Amino acid sequence: MKESWILCMFIIFCCSRSIAQEQKFITIQQGTYILGDSMSVDNPKRAVKIEAFSIAEAELTNAAFANFVETTHYITLAERFHNAMVFEPGLEEFRWIQDSTAYWRYPNGVSRAGIEEKMNHPVTCISYRDALAYCEWAGVRLPSLDEWEVASRAGSETKYFDGVSLTNIKEFANIWHGRDHLVADTADGYLYTSPVKTFKANPWGLYDVYGNVFEFCEGSLARDKERKVAHARGGSWWCSKNSCASFNSQFIGSVNPNASFSNLGFRIVKKK
């Protein structure tokens, strides 16, 4: 009996490790990097020393998260509490709706179809705590706030990595191009998420750092005080230069650790 239990645990361990290894990781070299912005209170301009780390080239997909759920039978917070927040065209700026049917398999709610044809899209409608559960199982971790920024900048000290501007960002990021959110926008081929790696990578080979979905990171800000707050970085398919220009390397978003949104996912980092 004891031998069977050990064998079972070994198989689960090997499966989780192999899934983590399916990801292509980009190694970021140890060094001192300039982060932040001189105009930012949350993220002031400063020099930060970073140890070497390896970060996934793309956001975690629905396929990878499905493997986790099928192996562990994990139930996300949105499934337990039916509190996921989703968007549909026609809503006023910054307005989202709570959809009791939405969770990672139906990230925009059951009425807006599921992920059957979107297994290579980033997983969404998962909370920070769900992301941590995946990481523990897979033997990986979330990037720190500083690590994410170093990787996204790819050596740049400005708002975007070299070669990107508001004029050509549509080549690098799945964002919202419409004037507002009252009318559906599929100008880049996608209303919601796109398959990972659809758009151009940054100079170090990371995809979707300014679009597709915001990415959970580890870390805290002075404004958090004693509260546990989840933070996310990057940008999402919902981001628009006319209403939410947060798709860059400097902005740091905040969200309840239990909250689930259809434009929020994560990218993983190897543990040493």
PDB file of C-alpha atoms in Angstrom:
ATOM      1  CA  MET A   1       0.000   0.000   0.000  1.00  0.00           C
ATOM      2  CA  LYS A   2       2.785   2.379   0.973  1.00  0.00           C
ATOM      3  CA  GLU A   3       4.690   1.540  -2.210  1.00  0.00           C
ATOM      4  CA  SER A   4       1.583   2.337  -4.323  1.00  0.00           C
ATOM      5  CA  TRP A   5       1.172   5.712  -2.663  1.00  0.00           C
ATOM      6  CA  ILE A   6       4.821   6.587  -3.300  1.00  0.00           C
ATOM      7  CA  LEU A   7       4.522   5.519  -6.951  1.00  0.00           C
ATOM      8  CA  CYS A   8       1.381   7.667  -7.368  1.00  0.00           C
ATOM      9  CA  MET A   9       3.093  10.722  -5.904  1.00  0.00           C
ATOM     10  CA  PHE A  10       6.123  10.142  -8.131  1.00  0.00           C
ATOM     11  CA  ILE A  11       3.916  10.014 -11.236  1.00  0.00           C
ATOM     12  CA  ILE A  12       2.102  13.232 -10.274  1.00  0.00           C
ATOM     13  CA  PHE A  13       5.443  14.952  -9.609  1.00  0.00           C
ATOM     14  CA  CYS A  14       6.839  13.843 -12.974  1.00  0.00           C
ATOM     15  CA  CYS A  15       3.692  14.953 -14.840  1.00  0.00           C
ATOM     16  CA  SER A  16       3.738  18.404 -13.276  1.00  0.00           C
ATOM     17  CA  ARG A  17       7.432  18.821 -14.001  1.00  0.00           C
ATOM     18  CA  SER A  18       7.049  17.724 -17.614  1.00  0.00           C
ATOM     19  CA  ILE A  19       4.297  20.294 -18.191  1.00  0.00           C
ATOM     20  CA  ALA A  20       6.529  23.041 -16.824  1.00  0.00           C
ATOM     21  CA  GLN A  21       9.286  21.848 -19.110  1.00  0.00           C
ATOM     22  CA  GLU A  22       7.033  22.093 -22.179  1.00  0.00           C
ATOM     23  CA  GLN A  23       7.247  25.850 -21.857  1.00  0.00           C
ATOM     24  CA  LYS A  24      10.117  27.591 -23.591  1.00  0.00           C
ATOM     25  CA  PHE A  25      11.912  29.766 -21.077  1.00  0.00           C
ATOM     26  CA  ILE A  26      14.005  32.858 -21.694  1.00  0.00           C
ATOM     27  CA  THR A  27      16.991  33.304 -19.380  1.00  0.00           C
ATOM     28  CA  ILE A  28      17.449  36.837 -18.116  1.00  0.00           C
ATOM     29  CA  GLN A  29      21.015  37.558 -17.067  1.00  0.00           C
ATOM     30  CA  GLN A  30      22.036  38.812 -13.656  1.00  0.00           C
ATOM     31  CA  GLY A  31      22.684  42.524 -13.610  1.00  0.00           C
ATOM     32  CA  THR A  32      21.622  45.992 -12.553  1.00  0.00           C
ATOM     33  CA  TYR A  33      18.667  47.376 -14.486  1.00  0.00           C
ATOM     34  CA  ILE A  34      16.930  50.755 -14.568  1.00  0.00           C
ATOM     35  CA  LEU A  35      13.236  50.331 -13.725  1.00  0.00           C
ATOM     36  CA  GLY A  36      10.248  52.579 -13.081  1.00  0.00           C
ATOM     37  CA  ASP A  37       9.429  56.086 -14.162  1.00  0.00           C
ATOM     38  CA  SER A  38      10.369  59.467 -12.680  1.00  0.00           C
ATOM     39  CA  MET A  39       6.676  60.486 -12.695  1.00  0.00           C
ATOM     40  CA  SER A  40       5.374  57.356 -10.933  1.00  0.00           C
ATOM     41  CA  VAL A  41       4.654  57.120  -7.206  1.00  0.00           C
ATOM     42  CA  ASP A  42       4.073  53.346  -7.264  1.00  0.00           C
ATOM     43  CA  ASN A  43       7.022  52.619  -9.519  1.00  0.00           C
ATOM     44  CA  PRO A  44       9.665  55.354  -9.163  1.00  0.00           C
ATOM     45  CA  LYS A  45      12.723  55.348 -11.395  1.00  0.00           C
ATOM     46  CA  ARG A  46      15.581  53.436  -9.763  1.00  0.00           C
ATOM     47  CA  ALA A  47      18.436  50.974 -10.323  1.00  0.00           C
ATOM     48  CA  VAL A  48      17.671  47.393  -9.270  1.00  0.00           C
ATOM     49  CA  LYS A  49      20.060  44.456  -9.026  1.00  0.00           C
ATOM     50  CA  ILE A  50      18.476  41.246 -10.318  1.00  0.00           C
ATOM     51  CA  GLU A  51      19.735  37.677 -10.025  1.00  0.00           C
ATOM     52  CA  ALA A  52      19.525  35.551 -13.172  1.00  0.00           C
ATOM     53  CA  PHE A  53      16.132  33.899 -13.755  1.00  0.00           C
ATOM     54  CA  SER A  54      14.256  32.046 -16.505  1.00  0.00           C
ATOM     55  CA  ILE A  55      10.796  33.263 -17.536  1.00  0.00           C
ATOM     56  CA  ALA A  56       8.295  31.668 -19.936  1.00  0.00           C
ATOM     57  CA  GLU A  57       8.276  33.155 -23.406  1.00  0.00           C
ATOM     58  CA  ALA A  58       4.453  33.194 -23.403  1.00  0.00           C
ATOM     59  CA  GLU A  59       1.497  33.389 -21.058  1.00  0.00           C
ATOM     60  CA  LEU A  60       0.148  30.127 -19.629  1.00  0.00           C
ATOM     61  CA  THR A  61      -2.425  28.603 -21.974  1.00  0.00           C
ATOM     62  CA  ASN A  62      -5.827  27.034 -21.491  1.00  0.00           C
ATOM     63  CA  ALA A  63      -4.278  23.696 -22.511  1.00  0.00           C
ATOM     64  CA  ALA A  64      -1.674  23.873 -19.732  1.00  0.00           C
ATOM     65  CA  PHE A  65      -4.255  24.858 -17.125  1.00  0.00           C
ATOM     66  CA  ALA A  66      -6.581  22.074 -18.316  1.00  0.00           C
ATOM     67  CA  ASN A  67      -3.812  19.539 -17.663  1.00  0.00           C
ATOM     68  CA  PHE A  68      -3.495  20.887 -14.135  1.00  0.00           C
ATOM     69  CA  VAL A  69      -7.244  20.631 -13.491  1.00  0.00           C
ATOM     70  CA  GLU A  70      -7.558  17.169 -15.018  1.00  0.00           C
ATOM     71  CA  THR A  71      -4.719  15.866 -12.855  1.00  0.00           C
ATOM     72  CA  THR A  72      -5.626  17.527  -9.573  1.00  0.00           C
ATOM     73  CA  HIS A  73      -9.390  18.148  -9.939  1.00  0.00           C
ATOM     74  CA  TYR A  74      -8.703  21.669  -8.752  1.00  0.00           C
ATOM     75  CA  ILE A  75     -11.719  23.981  -8.556  1.00  0.00           C
ATOM     76  CA  THR A  76     -11.041  27.666  -9.184  1.00  0.00           C
ATOM     77  CA  LEU A  77     -12.451  30.441  -7.032  1.00  0.00           C
ATOM     78  CA  ALA A  78     -14.756  31.613  -9.835  1.00  0.00           C
ATOM     79  CA  GLU A  79     -16.298  28.135  -9.936  1.00  0.00           C
ATOM     80  CA  ARG A  80     -16.809  28.151  -6.180  1.00  0.00           C
ATOM     81  CA  PHE A  81     -18.156  31.662  -5.770  1.00  0.00           C
ATOM     82  CA  HIS A  82     -19.601  32.436  -9.238  1.00  0.00           C
ATOM     83  CA  ASN A  83     -18.121  35.920  -9.127  1.00  0.00           C
ATOM     84  CA  ALA A  84     -16.021  36.248 -12.302  1.00  0.00           C
ATOM     85  CA  MET A  85     -16.062  39.613 -14.034  1.00  0.00           C
ATOM     86  CA  VAL A  86     -16.539  39.693 -17.810  1.00  0.00           C
ATOM     87  CA  PHE A  87     -16.967  42.247 -20.556  1.00  0.00           C
ATOM     88  CA  GLU A  88     -19.217  42.482 -23.582  1.00  0.00           C
ATOM     89  CA  PRO A  89     -19.268  45.238 -26.234  1.00  0.00           C
ATOM     90  CA  GLY A  90     -21.763  47.963 -25.421  1.00  0.00           C
ATOM     91  CA  LEU A  91     -20.712  48.503 -21.836  1.00  0.00           C
ATOM     92  CA  GLU A  92     -19.665  52.000 -20.854  1.00  0.00           C
ATOM     93  CA  GLU A  93     -15.978  52.670 -20.273  1.00  0.00           C
ATOM     94  CA  PHE A  94     -14.492  50.807 -17.305  1.00  0.00           C
ATOM     95  CA  ARG A  95     -17.754  48.950 -16.660  1.00  0.00           C
ATOM     96  CA  TRP A  96     -17.645  45.159 -16.345  1.00  0.00           C
ATOM     97  CA  ILE A  97     -20.363  42.725 -15.329  1.00  0.00           C
ATOM     98  CA  GLN A  98     -20.359  39.804 -12.901  1.00  0.00           C
ATOM     99  CA  ASP A  99     -21.323  36.584 -14.683  1.00  0.00           C
ATOM    100  CA  SER A 100     -22.119  33.604 -12.453  1.00  0.00           C
ATOM    101  CA  THR A 101     -21.497  31.199 -15.358  1.00  0.00           C
ATOM    102  CA  ALA A 102     -17.993  32.460 -16.163  1.00  0.00           C
ATOM    103  CA  TYR A 103     -14.850  30.608 -15.183  1.00  0.00           C
ATOM    104  CA  TRP A 104     -11.709  29.483 -17.012  1.00  0.00           C
ATOM    105  CA  ARG A 105     -13.567  27.073 -19.335  1.00  0.00           C
ATOM    106  CA  TYR A 106     -16.075  29.836 -20.175  1.00  0.00           C
ATOM    107  CA  PRO A 107     -14.011  32.975 -19.610  1.00  0.00           C
ATOM    108  CA  ASN A 108     -16.659  35.301 -21.049  1.00  0.00           C
ATOM    109  CA  GLY A 109     -19.639  33.392 -19.644  1.00  0.00           C
ATOM    110  CA  VAL A 110     -21.488  30.361 -21.040  1.00  0.00           C
ATOM    111  CA  SER A 111     -23.555  32.491 -23.419  1.00  0.00           C
ATOM    112  CA  ARG A 112     -20.359  33.742 -25.148  1.00  0.00           C
ATOM    113  CA  ALA A 113     -18.960  30.233 -25.845  1.00  0.00           C
ATOM    114  CA  GLY A 114     -16.119  28.274 -24.279  1.00  0.00           C
ATOM    115  CA  ILE A 115     -12.481  27.514 -24.946  1.00  0.00           C
ATOM    116  CA  GLU A 116     -12.837  24.363 -27.064  1.00  0.00           C
ATOM    117  CA  GLU A 117     -11.273  26.123 -30.039  1.00  0.00           C
ATOM    118  CA  LYS A 118      -9.006  28.299 -27.890  1.00  0.00           C
ATOM    119  CA  MET A 119      -6.698  25.881 -26.110  1.00  0.00           C
ATOM    120  CA  ASN A 120      -3.653  27.906 -27.234  1.00  0.00           C
ATOM    121  CA  HIS A 121      -5.082  31.138 -25.819  1.00  0.00           C
ATOM    122  CA  PRO A 122      -3.971  32.361 -22.367  1.00  0.00           C
ATOM    123  CA  VAL A 123      -6.002  31.028 -19.478  1.00  0.00           C
ATOM    124  CA  THR A 124      -8.185  33.728 -17.903  1.00  0.00           C
ATOM    125  CA  CYS A 125     -10.903  34.058 -15.270  1.00  0.00           C
ATOM    126  CA  ILE A 126      -8.478  32.623 -12.735  1.00  0.00           C
ATOM    127  CA  SER A 127      -7.599  34.446  -9.531  1.00  0.00           C
ATOM    128  CA  TYR A 128      -4.167  35.133  -8.068  1.00  0.00           C
ATOM    129  CA  ARG A 129      -4.763  32.279  -5.624  1.00  0.00           C
ATOM    130  CA  ASP A 130      -5.615  29.940  -8.520  1.00  0.00           C
ATOM    131  CA  ALA A 131      -2.387  30.969 -10.242  1.00  0.00           C
ATOM    132  CA  LEU A 132      -0.428  30.126  -7.087  1.00  0.00           C
ATOM    133  CA  ALA A 133      -2.103  26.707  -6.919  1.00  0.00           C
ATOM    134  CA  TYR A 134      -0.990  25.990 -10.482  1.00  0.00           C
ATOM    135  CA  CYS A 135       2.559  27.129  -9.721  1.00  0.00           C
ATOM    136  CA  GLU A 136       2.828  24.913  -6.644  1.00  0.00           C
ATOM    137  CA  TRP A 137       1.682  21.898  -8.632  1.00  0.00           C
ATOM    138  CA  ALA A 138       3.945  22.599 -11.608  1.00  0.00           C
ATOM    139  CA  GLY A 139       7.036  23.416  -9.537  1.00  0.00           C
ATOM    140  CA  VAL A 140       7.296  26.955 -10.867  1.00  0.00           C
ATOM    141  CA  ARG A 141       6.519  30.444  -9.535  1.00  0.00           C
ATOM    142  CA  LEU A 142       5.184  33.828 -10.576  1.00  0.00           C
ATOM    143  CA  PRO A 143       7.710  36.521 -11.554  1.00  0.00           C
ATOM    144  CA  SER A 144       8.387  39.301  -9.078  1.00  0.00           C
ATOM    145  CA  LEU A 145       7.276  42.804 -10.039  1.00  0.00           C
ATOM    146  CA  ASP A 146      10.882  43.738 -10.796  1.00  0.00           C
ATOM    147  CA  GLU A 147      11.647  40.547 -12.733  1.00  0.00           C
ATOM    148  CA  TRP A 148       8.595  41.039 -14.943  1.00  0.00           C
ATOM    149  CA  GLU A 149       9.598  44.613 -15.717  1.00  0.00           C
ATOM    150  CA  VAL A 150      13.194  43.683 -16.556  1.00  0.00           C
ATOM    151  CA  ALA A 151      12.013  40.940 -18.915  1.00  0.00           C
ATOM    152  CA  SER A 152       9.389  43.109 -20.606  1.00  0.00           C
ATOM    153  CA  ARG A 153      11.721  46.079 -21.183  1.00  0.00           C
ATOM    154  CA  ALA A 154      14.381  43.883 -22.802  1.00  0.00           C
ATOM    155  CA  GLY A 155      17.115  46.395 -22.050  1.00  0.00           C
ATOM    156  CA  SER A 156      15.087  49.541 -22.648  1.00  0.00           C
ATOM    157  CA  GLU A 157      14.805  52.277 -19.998  1.00  0.00           C
ATOM    158  CA  THR A 158      11.632  53.761 -21.434  1.00  0.00           C
ATOM    159  CA  LYS A 159       7.921  52.974 -21.293  1.00  0.00           C
ATOM    160  CA  TYR A 160       8.139  50.343 -24.049  1.00  0.00           C
ATOM    161  CA  PHE A 161      10.824  47.987 -25.275  1.00  0.00           C
ATOM    162  CA  ASP A 162      12.861  49.248 -28.212  1.00  0.00           C
ATOM    163  CA  GLY A 163      10.982  49.417 -31.508  1.00  0.00           C
ATOM    164  CA  VAL A 164       7.499  49.921 -30.043  1.00  0.00           C
ATOM    165  CA  SER A 165       5.410  53.101 -30.088  1.00  0.00           C
ATOM    166  CA  LEU A 166       1.705  53.872 -29.944  1.00  0.00           C
ATOM    167  CA  THR A 167       1.818  53.999 -33.741  1.00  0.00           C
ATOM    168  CA  ASN A 168       3.032  50.446 -34.307  1.00  0.00           C
ATOM    169  CA  ILE A 169       2.055  48.692 -31.074  1.00  0.00           C
ATOM    170  CA  LYS A 170      -0.678  46.817 -32.961  1.00  0.00           C
ATOM    171  CA  GLU A 171       2.135  44.661 -34.394  1.00  0.00           C
ATOM    172  CA  PHE A 172       3.229  43.611 -30.901  1.00  0.00           C
ATOM    173  CA  ALA A 173       0.103  43.505 -28.738  1.00  0.00           C
ATOM    174  CA  ASN A 174      -3.502  42.362 -28.728  1.00  0.00           C
ATOM    175  CA  ILE A 175      -5.209  45.512 -27.403  1.00  0.00           C
ATOM    176  CA  TRP A 176      -8.499  47.348 -28.045  1.00  0.00           C
ATOM    177  CA  HIS A 177      -8.275  49.634 -31.091  1.00  0.00           C
ATOM    178  CA  GLY A 178     -11.809  51.015 -31.089  1.00  0.00           C
ATOM    179  CA  ARG A 179     -12.559  54.578 -30.026  1.00  0.00           C
ATOM    180  CA  ASP A 180     -14.564  53.263 -27.063  1.00  0.00           C
ATOM    181  CA  HIS A 181     -16.000  49.983 -25.783  1.00  0.00           C
ATOM    182  CA  LEU A 182     -19.551  50.613 -26.939  1.00  0.00           C
ATOM    183  CA  VAL A 183     -18.869  48.923 -30.276  1.00  0.00           C
ATOM    184  CA  ALA A 184     -17.118  45.564 -30.723  1.00  0.00           C
ATOM    185  CA  ASP A 185     -13.549  45.857 -31.990  1.00  0.00           C
ATOM    186  CA  THR A 186     -11.990  43.077 -34.077  1.00  0.00           C
ATOM    187  CA  ALA A 187      -9.599  45.322 -36.018  1.00  0.00           C
ATOM    188  CA  ASP A 188      -6.667  43.024 -35.204  1.00  0.00           C
ATOM    189  CA  GLY A 189      -8.701  39.866 -35.747  1.00  0.00           C
ATOM    190  CA  TYR A 190      -9.638  39.288 -32.114  1.00  0.00           C
ATOM    191  CA  LEU A 191     -12.438  40.596 -29.919  1.00  0.00           C
ATOM    192  CA  TYR A 192     -11.127  38.940 -26.759  1.00  0.00           C
ATOM    193  CA  THR A 193      -7.888  36.938 -26.316  1.00  0.00           C
ATOM    194  CA  SER A 194      -5.691  35.756 -29.182  1.00  0.00           C
ATOM    195  CA  PRO A 195      -3.524  32.627 -29.371  1.00  0.00           C
ATOM    196  CA  VAL A 196      -0.262  33.210 -27.514  1.00  0.00           C
ATOM    197  CA  LYS A 197       2.639  34.273 -29.753  1.00  0.00           C
ATOM    198  CA  THR A 198       0.314  35.673 -32.441  1.00  0.00           C
ATOM    199  CA  PHE A 199       1.965  39.086 -32.259  1.00  0.00           C
ATOM    200  CA  LYS A 200       5.680  39.973 -32.482  1.00  0.00           C
ATOM    201  CA  ALA A 201       7.980  39.226 -29.542  1.00  0.00           C
ATOM    202  CA  ASN A 202      10.133  41.736 -27.708  1.00  0.00           C
ATOM    203  CA  PRO A 203      13.915  41.783 -28.448  1.00  0.00           C
ATOM    204  CA  TRP A 204      14.555  39.102 -25.810  1.00  0.00           C
ATOM    205  CA  GLY A 205      11.879  36.760 -27.168  1.00  0.00           C
ATOM    206  CA  LEU A 206       8.942  37.335 -24.806  1.00  0.00           C
ATOM    207  CA  TYR A 207       5.500  37.468 -26.413  1.00  0.00           C
ATOM    208  CA  ASP A 208       2.368  39.381 -25.364  1.00  0.00           C
ATOM    209  CA  VAL A 209       4.001  41.555 -22.718  1.00  0.00           C
ATOM    210  CA  TYR A 210       1.795  44.558 -23.625  1.00  0.00           C
ATOM    211  CA  GLY A 211      -1.410  42.809 -24.610  1.00  0.00           C
ATOM    212  CA  ASN A 212      -3.642  39.748 -24.561  1.00  0.00           C
ATOM    213  CA  VAL A 213      -3.923  39.496 -20.757  1.00  0.00           C
ATOM    214  CA  PHE A 214      -2.562  41.238 -17.693  1.00  0.00           C
ATOM    215  CA  GLU A 215      -0.146  38.948 -15.817  1.00  0.00           C
ATOM    216  CA  PHE A 216      -0.077  38.261 -12.083  1.00  0.00           C
ATOM    217  CA  CYS A 217       3.246  39.038 -10.366  1.00  0.00           C
ATOM    218  CA  GLU A 218       4.566  38.691  -6.832  1.00  0.00           C
ATOM    219  CA  GLY A 219       5.331  41.765  -4.773  1.00  0.00           C
ATOM    220  CA  SER A 220       3.768  44.631  -2.896  1.00  0.00           C
ATOM    221  CA  LEU A 221       3.519  48.400  -3.130  1.00  0.00           C
ATOM    222  CA  ALA A 222       3.671  51.044  -0.422  1.00  0.00           C
ATOM    223  CA  ARG A 223      -0.041  51.720  -0.894  1.00  0.00           C
ATOM    224  CA  ASP A 224      -0.870  48.100   0.011  1.00  0.00           C
ATOM    225  CA  LYS A 225       0.134  48.741   3.643  1.00  0.00           C
ATOM    226  CA  GLU A 226      -0.776  45.588   5.632  1.00  0.00           C
ATOM    227  CA  ARG A 227      -3.251  44.236   3.077  1.00  0.00           C
ATOM    228  CA  LYS A 228      -2.559  41.297   0.784  1.00  0.00           C
ATOM    229  CA  VAL A 229      -3.089  42.709  -2.698  1.00  0.00           C
ATOM    230  CA  ALA A 230      -2.457  40.930  -5.979  1.00  0.00           C
ATOM    231  CA  HIS A 231      -0.659  42.882  -8.680  1.00  0.00           C
ATOM    232  CA  ALA A 232      -0.638  42.400 -12.422  1.00  0.00           C
ATOM    233  CA  ARG A 233       1.387  43.936 -15.225  1.00  0.00           C
ATOM    234  CA  GLY A 234       1.500  44.363 -18.979  1.00  0.00           C
ATOM    235  CA  GLY A 235      -1.743  44.998 -20.805  1.00  0.00           C
ATOM    236  CA  SER A 236      -4.793  43.180 -22.127  1.00  0.00           C
ATOM    237  CA  TRP A 237      -7.139  42.825 -25.067  1.00  0.00           C
ATOM    238  CA  TRP A 238      -9.411  45.323 -23.305  1.00  0.00           C
ATOM    239  CA  CYS A 239      -6.743  48.055 -22.978  1.00  0.00           C
ATOM    240  CA  SER A 240      -7.328  51.123 -25.134  1.00  0.00           C
ATOM    241  CA  LYS A 241      -5.272  54.262 -25.605  1.00  0.00           C
ATOM    242  CA  ASN A 242      -8.520  56.244 -25.363  1.00  0.00           C
ATOM    243  CA  SER A 243      -9.622  54.878 -22.001  1.00  0.00           C
ATOM    244  CA  CYS A 244      -6.938  52.701 -20.358  1.00  0.00           C
ATOM    245  CA  ALA A 245      -3.391  53.254 -21.589  1.00  0.00           C
ATOM    246  CA  SER A 246      -1.886  50.801 -19.090  1.00  0.00           C
ATOM    247  CA  PHE A 247      -0.276  48.565 -21.707  1.00  0.00           C
ATOM    248  CA  ASN A 248       3.400  49.256 -21.010  1.00  0.00           C
ATOM    249  CA  SER A 249       6.369  48.218 -18.852  1.00  0.00           C
ATOM    250  CA  GLN A 250       5.766  50.770 -16.098  1.00  0.00           C
ATOM    251  CA  PHE A 251       2.153  50.422 -14.955  1.00  0.00           C
ATOM    252  CA  ILE A 252       1.372  48.191 -11.962  1.00  0.00           C
ATOM    253  CA  GLY A 253      -2.263  47.153 -11.562  1.00  0.00           C
ATOM    254  CA  SER A 254      -3.925  45.993  -8.341  1.00  0.00           C
ATOM    255  CA  VAL A 255      -6.699  43.470  -7.786  1.00  0.00           C
ATOM    256  CA  ASN A 256      -8.256  41.462  -4.976  1.00  0.00           C
ATOM    257  CA  PRO A 257      -6.357  38.135  -4.688  1.00  0.00           C
ATOM    258  CA  ASN A 258      -9.708  36.312  -4.939  1.00  0.00           C
ATOM    259  CA  ALA A 259     -10.981  38.200  -8.000  1.00  0.00           C
ATOM    260  CA  SER A 260     -11.217  36.661 -11.484  1.00  0.00           C
ATOM    261  CA  PHE A 261     -11.363  38.697 -14.700  1.00  0.00           C
ATOM    262  CA  SER A 262     -11.534  37.622 -18.341  1.00  0.00           C
ATOM    263  CA  ASN A 263      -8.486  39.762 -19.187  1.00  0.00           C
ATOM    264  CA  LEU A 264      -6.214  38.506 -16.406  1.00  0.00           C
ATOM    265  CA  GLY A 265      -3.826  35.520 -16.551  1.00  0.00           C
ATOM    266  CA  PHE A 266      -0.202  34.750 -15.750  1.00  0.00           C
ATOM    267  CA  ARG A 267       3.268  33.803 -16.966  1.00  0.00           C
ATOM    268  CA  ILE A 268       5.557  31.453 -15.043  1.00  0.00           C
ATOM    269  CA  VAL A 269       9.194  31.512 -13.907  1.00  0.00           C
ATOM    270  CA  LYS A 270      11.404  28.497 -13.227  1.00  0.00           C
ATOM    271  CA  LYS A 271      12.327  27.790  -9.648  1.00  0.00           C
ATOM    272  CA  LYS A 272      16.043  27.395  -8.986  1.00  0.00           C
TER     273      LYS A 272
END
